[in-house]
DNA sequence: TGAAAATGCAAGTAATTGCTTGCTTGGCAC
DNA sequence: GTGCCAAGCAAGCAATTACTTGCATTTTCA
């Protein structure tokens, strides 16, 4: 038995095993995002996963073990963001729209984990470290790109950091409103990407 | 004894009493913001407040009683935001800077309560209602103001909602970064207000 | 089929948590 | 003084929580 964290699927079987483990993780992910770490009791997790509570402890050393496992899911954020900026774009606006899509998509895709991070920031130091990576990474990556544009003479002298911050914040806010506060923004996401990109480029005073 | 929520300071004394009550509230505010509602145990609250645990229950019916009391502190947000837009401004930029100051100041002033709301959104329905007021109210208020400007012909046809969302998000993000994730933005707030207002108006492509 | 591995079930444990009760103490007003 | 009221103190209580142990049962694969 021990802790099968190491063995992946060595023997013939391992599918069922991963299935159970995955169900536990999924239940924990959902509950912790909703109720917080403390609110997600091991009993509730096991019930939602449809397994006995003991099984949870057979798969994970303890409750924090589950959390740390979940946290691994946001490790590769920076890479993904940078990758989203690799391609060639017809113009600056297309790049911004694309970046918005990537970032917002990333948030939605892992909404539970991000919620957990938001909620548990102060309680688990590991979380802070992991979490701080995302919001500022997103700003940094875009900021650097804008700076590059600027140095090529394609942009006048505005503060690229502030610009990046404004842009990224917008989608974070929209994300939070929709998935945390359950507010309807009354706006299609794609439309928001377009509008925000336009405004960031031209300003509201227009040309 | 009962619950002195009603009696304010009728008799001669009542100062000491309010003092204790205030210390309890303050401790709870701090702890709940840090550790969440569950993490802020009544024992920890009493310790931080420097009173006996029983005293807590002499002042509040139960633990939720403390929370609901704290939540009252964000009821008047809309008014304050609208008030901040009442005065006369020399130009649009000054108005934006002023609005940014008001909004950000509001967040900082009541950071603990807002943190509690963020954390506890799903667990306490009353919280959701209270909380949803702020973020979208801030957007709405500004959005309406921009719309008015637009109707007066002072602004071209951009989506005022998106513009307001971008603007408000920026300071919310900055606030979260500083007070939740403890990230240093390496930027003076006042400078951020200026830069963001400039960008919102002119865009990064400049005139 | 048969051994091994994974899961279920029953029960329990020590710690924590929200909250109560009964009693004492100390300060203020009359 | 005397009576009142807030607060402290000691103790406890019932529920919950993370986690364990021992054993029976099922599933899987060779």
XYZ file of C-alpha atoms (C1' of nucleotides) in Angstrom:
474
model
C 0.000 0.000 0.000
C 2.181 2.796 1.239
C 1.622 5.848 -0.895
C 1.327 5.168 -4.559
C 2.403 8.696 -5.421
C 5.496 7.165 -6.898
C 4.292 4.177 -8.851
C 2.477 5.469 -11.837
C 0.950 2.537 -13.578
C 3.744 0.071 -13.477
C 1.885 -3.182 -13.319
C -0.866 -4.151 -15.645
C -3.461 -2.348 -13.620
C -3.340 1.126 -12.344
C -6.242 2.509 -14.219
C -8.871 1.963 -11.561
C -6.361 3.167 -9.044
C -5.786 6.421 -10.865
C -9.468 6.706 -11.317
C -10.124 6.661 -7.593
C -7.261 8.970 -6.910
C -8.476 11.306 -9.572
C -11.985 11.264 -8.170
C -10.672 12.205 -4.761
C -8.597 15.022 -6.188
C -11.497 16.257 -8.206
C -13.807 16.250 -5.208
C -11.230 18.030 -3.094
C -10.623 20.578 -5.830
C -14.286 21.369 -6.033
C -14.932 21.514 -2.306
C -11.852 23.495 -1.382
C -12.624 26.035 -4.051
C -16.103 26.427 -2.653
C -15.663 26.055 1.068
C -11.999 26.656 1.575
C -9.426 24.220 2.908
C -10.992 23.923 6.331
C -14.485 23.749 4.984
C -13.581 20.844 2.761
C -13.522 18.098 5.369
C -12.075 14.750 4.508
C -15.481 13.226 5.058
C -17.163 15.515 2.581
C -14.392 14.900 0.111
C -14.743 11.151 0.399
C -18.517 11.343 0.079
C -18.348 13.499 -3.010
C -15.732 11.221 -4.474
C -17.928 8.265 -3.719
C -15.296 6.427 -1.735
C -14.759 5.524 1.862
C -12.980 8.088 3.985
C -10.169 5.652 4.697
C -9.440 5.370 1.035
C -8.582 9.031 0.997
C -5.837 8.436 3.516
C -4.661 5.409 1.635
C -3.973 7.614 -1.373
C -2.664 10.685 0.411
C -0.527 10.884 3.486
C -2.777 13.540 4.986
C -5.060 16.402 4.080
C -2.306 18.814 3.152
C -1.032 16.131 0.842
C -4.151 16.600 -1.223
C -3.725 20.345 -1.297
C -0.112 20.254 -2.368
C -1.012 17.792 -5.076
C -3.667 20.172 -6.360
C -1.293 23.093 -6.297
C 0.969 21.455 -8.817
C -1.647 22.247 -11.400
C -0.624 25.878 -11.682
C 3.098 25.436 -12.001
C 3.436 25.869 -15.711
C 1.517 29.089 -16.073
C 4.365 31.304 -17.164
C 5.340 29.034 -19.993
C 1.815 28.876 -21.299
C 1.457 32.631 -21.223
C 4.706 33.160 -23.042
C 3.816 30.543 -25.585
C 0.618 32.436 -26.294
C 2.739 35.396 -27.352
C 5.108 33.448 -29.596
C 3.178 33.439 -32.834
C 3.157 36.172 -35.414
C 0.375 38.707 -35.302
C -0.930 40.942 -38.041
C -1.120 43.877 -35.697
C -0.869 44.871 -32.066
C -4.556 44.577 -31.484
C -4.637 40.993 -32.646
C -1.864 40.221 -30.242
C -3.729 41.773 -27.343
C -6.937 39.940 -28.135
C -5.024 36.714 -28.358
C -3.288 37.342 -25.067
C -6.586 38.122 -23.398
C -8.011 34.867 -24.679
C -5.053 32.910 -23.429
C -5.053 34.489 -19.997
C -8.782 34.348 -19.436
C -8.915 30.820 -20.744
C -6.199 29.855 -18.334
C -8.131 31.279 -15.431
C -11.356 29.553 -16.384
C -9.666 26.272 -17.121
C -8.282 26.110 -13.590
C -10.791 28.195 -11.792
C -10.999 25.916 -8.788
C -7.300 25.976 -8.122
C -7.159 29.723 -8.402
C -10.059 30.086 -6.047
C -8.312 27.863 -3.543
C -5.235 30.001 -3.847
C -7.166 33.194 -3.316
C -8.912 31.817 -0.298
C -6.021 30.041 1.300
C -3.320 32.593 0.592
C -2.623 33.402 4.202
C -2.950 29.961 5.674
C -0.550 28.005 3.550
C 2.759 29.607 2.712
C 3.302 27.230 -0.189
C 0.147 28.595 -1.704
C 1.318 32.169 -1.621
C 4.447 31.310 -3.503
C 2.598 29.355 -6.134
C -0.176 31.820 -6.436
C 1.799 34.998 -6.601
C 3.289 33.525 -9.722
C 0.196 33.871 -11.810
C -1.211 37.359 -11.453
C 2.084 39.126 -11.681
C 3.527 36.785 -14.227
C 0.708 37.636 -16.556
C 1.455 41.313 -16.096
C 5.173 40.836 -16.479
C 4.995 38.791 -19.632
C 2.768 41.310 -21.354
C 4.755 44.194 -19.962
C 7.931 42.845 -21.464
C 6.312 42.359 -24.816
C 5.043 45.917 -24.824
C 8.456 47.163 -23.847
C 9.945 45.373 -26.810
C 7.456 47.040 -29.088
C 8.307 50.345 -27.545
C 11.991 49.913 -28.129
C 11.292 49.166 -31.741
C 9.682 52.555 -31.920
C 6.211 51.195 -32.432
C 4.804 52.757 -29.299
C 5.135 56.170 -27.725
C 6.421 56.506 -24.201
C 3.736 55.203 -21.946
C 4.396 53.058 -18.903
C 4.161 49.513 -20.263
C 3.770 48.086 -16.795
C 0.686 50.113 -16.040
C -0.718 49.257 -19.440
C -0.150 45.560 -18.901
C -1.605 45.808 -15.418
C -4.743 47.468 -16.682
C -5.200 44.910 -19.382
C -4.644 41.835 -17.266
C -6.696 43.156 -14.357
C -9.706 43.532 -16.566
C -9.990 39.848 -17.280
C -9.141 38.830 -13.790
C -11.943 41.022 -12.535
C -14.344 39.649 -15.091
C -13.312 36.154 -14.126
C -13.817 36.796 -10.434
C -17.166 38.426 -11.018
C -18.411 35.499 -13.014
C -17.037 32.562 -11.085
C -16.768 33.818 -7.549
C -19.496 36.345 -7.089
C -21.670 34.764 -9.762
C -22.365 38.101 -11.316
C -23.449 38.203 -14.869
C -21.339 40.648 -16.778
C -23.965 40.766 -19.509
C -21.200 40.575 -22.006
C -19.814 37.902 -24.228
C -16.218 37.282 -23.329
C -14.961 37.595 -26.852
C -16.565 40.985 -27.053
C -14.796 42.047 -23.903
C -11.452 40.983 -25.336
C -12.083 43.100 -28.407
C -13.316 46.173 -26.594
C -10.602 46.137 -23.977
C -7.883 45.767 -26.585
C -9.330 48.635 -28.549
C -9.498 50.883 -25.527
C -6.018 50.020 -24.377
C -4.692 50.985 -27.771
C -6.741 54.056 -28.598
C -8.043 55.239 -25.269
C -11.596 56.386 -24.800
C -10.926 59.756 -26.329
C -10.360 58.087 -29.620
C -8.076 59.178 -32.404
C -26.904 41.269 30.203
C -28.808 39.934 27.262
C -27.292 41.355 24.124
C -26.345 44.961 24.329
C -26.730 45.413 20.602
C -29.724 47.541 21.419
C -28.669 49.658 24.337
C -26.096 52.068 23.118
C -24.731 53.917 26.053
C -27.794 54.676 28.053
C -26.526 54.591 31.585
C -23.602 56.528 32.850
C -21.113 54.004 31.694
C -21.067 52.248 28.390
C -17.683 53.392 27.297
C -15.767 50.489 28.718
C -18.430 48.230 27.352
C -18.126 49.553 23.828
C -14.420 49.358 24.175
C -14.516 45.643 24.864
C -17.033 45.067 22.142
C -14.922 47.034 19.730
C -11.829 45.065 20.663
C -13.635 41.835 19.971
C -14.875 43.073 16.620
C -11.455 44.294 15.709
C -9.847 40.991 16.596
C -12.459 39.087 14.652
C -12.049 41.387 11.681
C -8.351 40.808 11.608
C -8.463 37.061 12.127
C -11.288 36.341 9.727
C -9.557 38.363 7.041
C -6.433 36.312 7.557
C -7.684 32.857 8.324
C -11.231 32.926 7.087
C -14.378 32.522 9.112
C -13.628 28.973 10.172
C -10.025 29.686 10.881
C -10.931 32.492 13.222
C -11.982 30.452 16.220
C -13.772 32.141 19.063
C -10.884 31.257 21.316
C -8.331 32.945 19.083
C -10.586 35.954 18.761
C -10.929 36.284 22.512
C -7.201 35.905 23.018
C -6.360 38.553 20.453
C -8.975 40.818 21.937
C -7.494 40.234 25.356
C -10.758 39.098 26.896
C -12.136 35.876 28.188
C -13.876 33.680 25.653
C -17.128 33.896 27.597
C -17.132 37.633 27.193
C -17.336 37.176 23.453
C -20.587 35.305 23.850
C -21.842 37.884 26.295
C -21.527 40.515 23.586
C -22.651 38.471 20.616
C -25.303 35.832 20.410
C -22.996 33.522 18.499
C -20.139 33.495 16.053
C -22.196 34.440 13.019
C -23.414 37.378 15.056
C -19.893 38.755 14.915
C -19.656 38.247 11.187
C -22.948 39.926 10.405
C -21.936 42.825 12.585
C -18.719 43.200 10.617
C -20.528 43.014 7.315
C -22.472 46.140 8.099
C -19.290 48.053 7.470
C -19.596 47.845 3.692
C -23.194 48.877 3.331
C -22.691 52.468 2.307
C -20.195 51.916 -0.460
C -22.310 53.091 -3.357
C -23.063 56.418 -1.748
C -19.436 57.075 -1.057
C -18.443 56.295 -4.596
C -21.108 58.547 -6.033
C -20.176 61.307 -3.658
C -16.625 61.104 -4.921
C -17.923 61.989 -8.371
C -20.093 64.896 -7.282
C -17.558 67.704 -7.301
C -16.540 69.746 -10.304
C -13.446 68.714 -12.176
C -11.253 70.756 -14.438
C -11.029 67.932 -16.945
C -11.838 64.299 -17.463
C -8.453 63.132 -16.342
C -8.769 64.851 -13.004
C -12.079 63.142 -12.502
C -10.613 59.746 -13.223
C -7.674 60.274 -10.902
C -10.029 61.380 -8.206
C -12.269 58.378 -8.723
C -9.299 56.051 -8.577
C -8.232 57.599 -5.292
C -11.692 57.238 -3.837
C -12.107 53.647 -4.900
C -8.656 52.468 -3.927
C -8.881 54.336 -0.649
C -12.165 52.636 0.051
C -10.639 49.238 -0.537
C -7.647 49.900 1.668
C -9.703 51.484 4.398
C -11.791 48.344 4.759
C -9.371 45.783 3.492
C -10.181 43.247 6.169
C -13.887 43.233 5.452
C -13.307 42.877 1.752
C -10.932 40.012 2.321
C -13.512 38.295 4.476
C -16.049 38.745 1.719
C -13.745 37.329 -0.897
C -12.922 34.345 1.208
C -16.352 33.631 2.562
C -18.343 34.329 -0.573
C -19.638 30.821 -0.982
C -20.209 29.933 2.607
C -22.412 32.754 3.752
C -25.149 33.861 1.394
C -25.494 37.190 3.169
C -21.908 37.878 2.284
C -22.424 37.363 -1.413
C -25.187 39.890 -1.505
C -23.204 42.462 0.417
C -20.048 41.818 -1.462
C -21.352 41.783 -4.956
C -22.400 45.324 -4.261
C -18.929 46.751 -4.249
C -17.050 45.543 -7.292
C -19.854 46.038 -9.722
C -21.135 49.162 -8.092
C -17.794 50.785 -8.660
C -17.967 49.835 -12.316
C -21.553 50.931 -12.661
C -21.098 54.309 -11.085
C -18.165 55.160 -13.298
C -19.844 53.655 -16.311
C -22.852 55.908 -15.848
C -20.676 58.951 -15.504
C -18.839 58.122 -18.698
C -22.117 57.560 -20.466
C -23.262 61.006 -19.438
C -20.092 62.493 -20.858
C -20.645 60.578 -24.021
C -24.178 61.885 -24.416
C -22.885 65.383 -24.053
C -20.717 64.673 -27.041
C -17.489 64.803 -25.093
C -16.505 61.250 -25.875
C -16.570 59.187 -29.041
C -18.469 55.957 -29.156
C -16.556 53.496 -27.035
C -18.194 51.050 -24.682
C -18.300 52.930 -21.388
C -18.866 49.755 -19.431
C -15.709 48.138 -20.687
C -13.805 51.334 -20.036
C -15.108 51.542 -16.486
C -14.386 47.868 -15.951
C -10.803 48.267 -17.096
C -10.262 51.242 -14.886
C -11.772 49.813 -11.739
C -10.154 46.414 -12.200
C -6.744 47.959 -12.257
C -6.968 49.234 -8.715
C -8.684 46.176 -7.434
C -5.866 44.091 -8.825
C -3.261 46.380 -7.345
C -5.060 46.228 -4.035
C -5.227 42.460 -4.048
C -1.604 42.143 -5.015
C -0.499 44.375 -2.193
C -2.732 43.265 0.621
C -3.517 39.665 -0.182
C -0.535 38.307 -1.980
C 1.837 40.790 -0.381
C 3.407 41.593 -3.686
C 5.205 44.840 -4.026
C 3.998 46.617 -7.108
C 7.103 48.784 -7.042
C 4.912 51.707 -7.765
C 3.585 54.568 -5.756
C -0.184 54.444 -5.762
C -0.605 58.038 -6.805
C 1.569 57.356 -9.782
C -0.596 54.426 -10.761
C -3.706 56.587 -10.606
C -2.098 59.091 -12.945
C -0.753 56.587 -15.410
C -3.907 54.538 -15.581
C -6.055 57.602 -16.140
C -3.754 58.758 -18.889
C -3.820 55.412 -20.619
C -7.563 55.068 -20.350
C -7.960 58.412 -22.015
C -5.285 58.325 -24.676
C -4.511 54.661 -25.104
C -0.981 53.407 -25.452
C -0.735 54.427 -29.076
C -0.925 58.011 -28.013
C -2.421 60.892 -29.893
C -7.770 -20.539 -9.697
C -5.085 -17.990 -6.524
C -2.305 -14.418 -4.719
C -1.977 -9.568 -4.292
C -3.640 -5.209 -4.299
C -7.440 -1.945 -3.593
C -11.452 -0.820 -1.242
C -15.154 -1.113 2.215
C -16.763 -1.256 6.990
C -16.819 -0.662 12.045
C -14.891 1.380 15.649
C -12.160 4.369 17.972
C -8.936 8.318 19.447
C -7.170 12.630 20.593
C -7.757 17.278 19.610
C -10.513 21.167 18.468
C -14.600 24.073 18.355
C -18.791 26.634 19.460
C -21.150 27.449 23.323
C -23.015 27.011 28.335
C -23.215 27.183 33.443
C -22.125 28.587 38.005
C -19.538 31.276 40.666
C -16.359 35.019 41.931
C -14.308 39.637 41.492
C -14.020 44.449 40.828
C -15.706 49.011 39.768
C -19.417 52.509 39.581
C -23.668 54.944 41.244
C -26.763 55.894 44.742
C -22.274 50.474 52.529
C -25.235 48.248 49.002
C -26.777 46.868 44.847
C -25.757 46.470 39.898
C -23.279 45.177 35.983
C -19.421 43.831 33.275
C -15.872 40.767 33.151
C -12.896 36.809 34.745
C -12.282 31.970 35.888
C -12.952 26.937 35.968
C -15.187 23.352 34.121
C -17.576 20.993 30.991
C -20.379 19.333 26.974
C -21.734 17.696 22.579
C -20.365 17.781 17.961
C -16.915 17.725 14.562
C -12.437 16.657 12.512
C -8.175 14.472 10.934
C -6.474 10.248 11.184
C -5.718 5.097 12.706
C -6.391 0.116 13.198
C -8.070 -4.493 12.217
C -10.563 -7.230 9.442
C -13.700 -8.573 5.681
C -14.661 -8.059 0.795
C -14.013 -7.175 -3.868
C -11.281 -6.494 -7.984
C -7.509 -7.524 -10.912
C -4.182 -9.952 -13.232
C -1.042 -13.786 -14.011
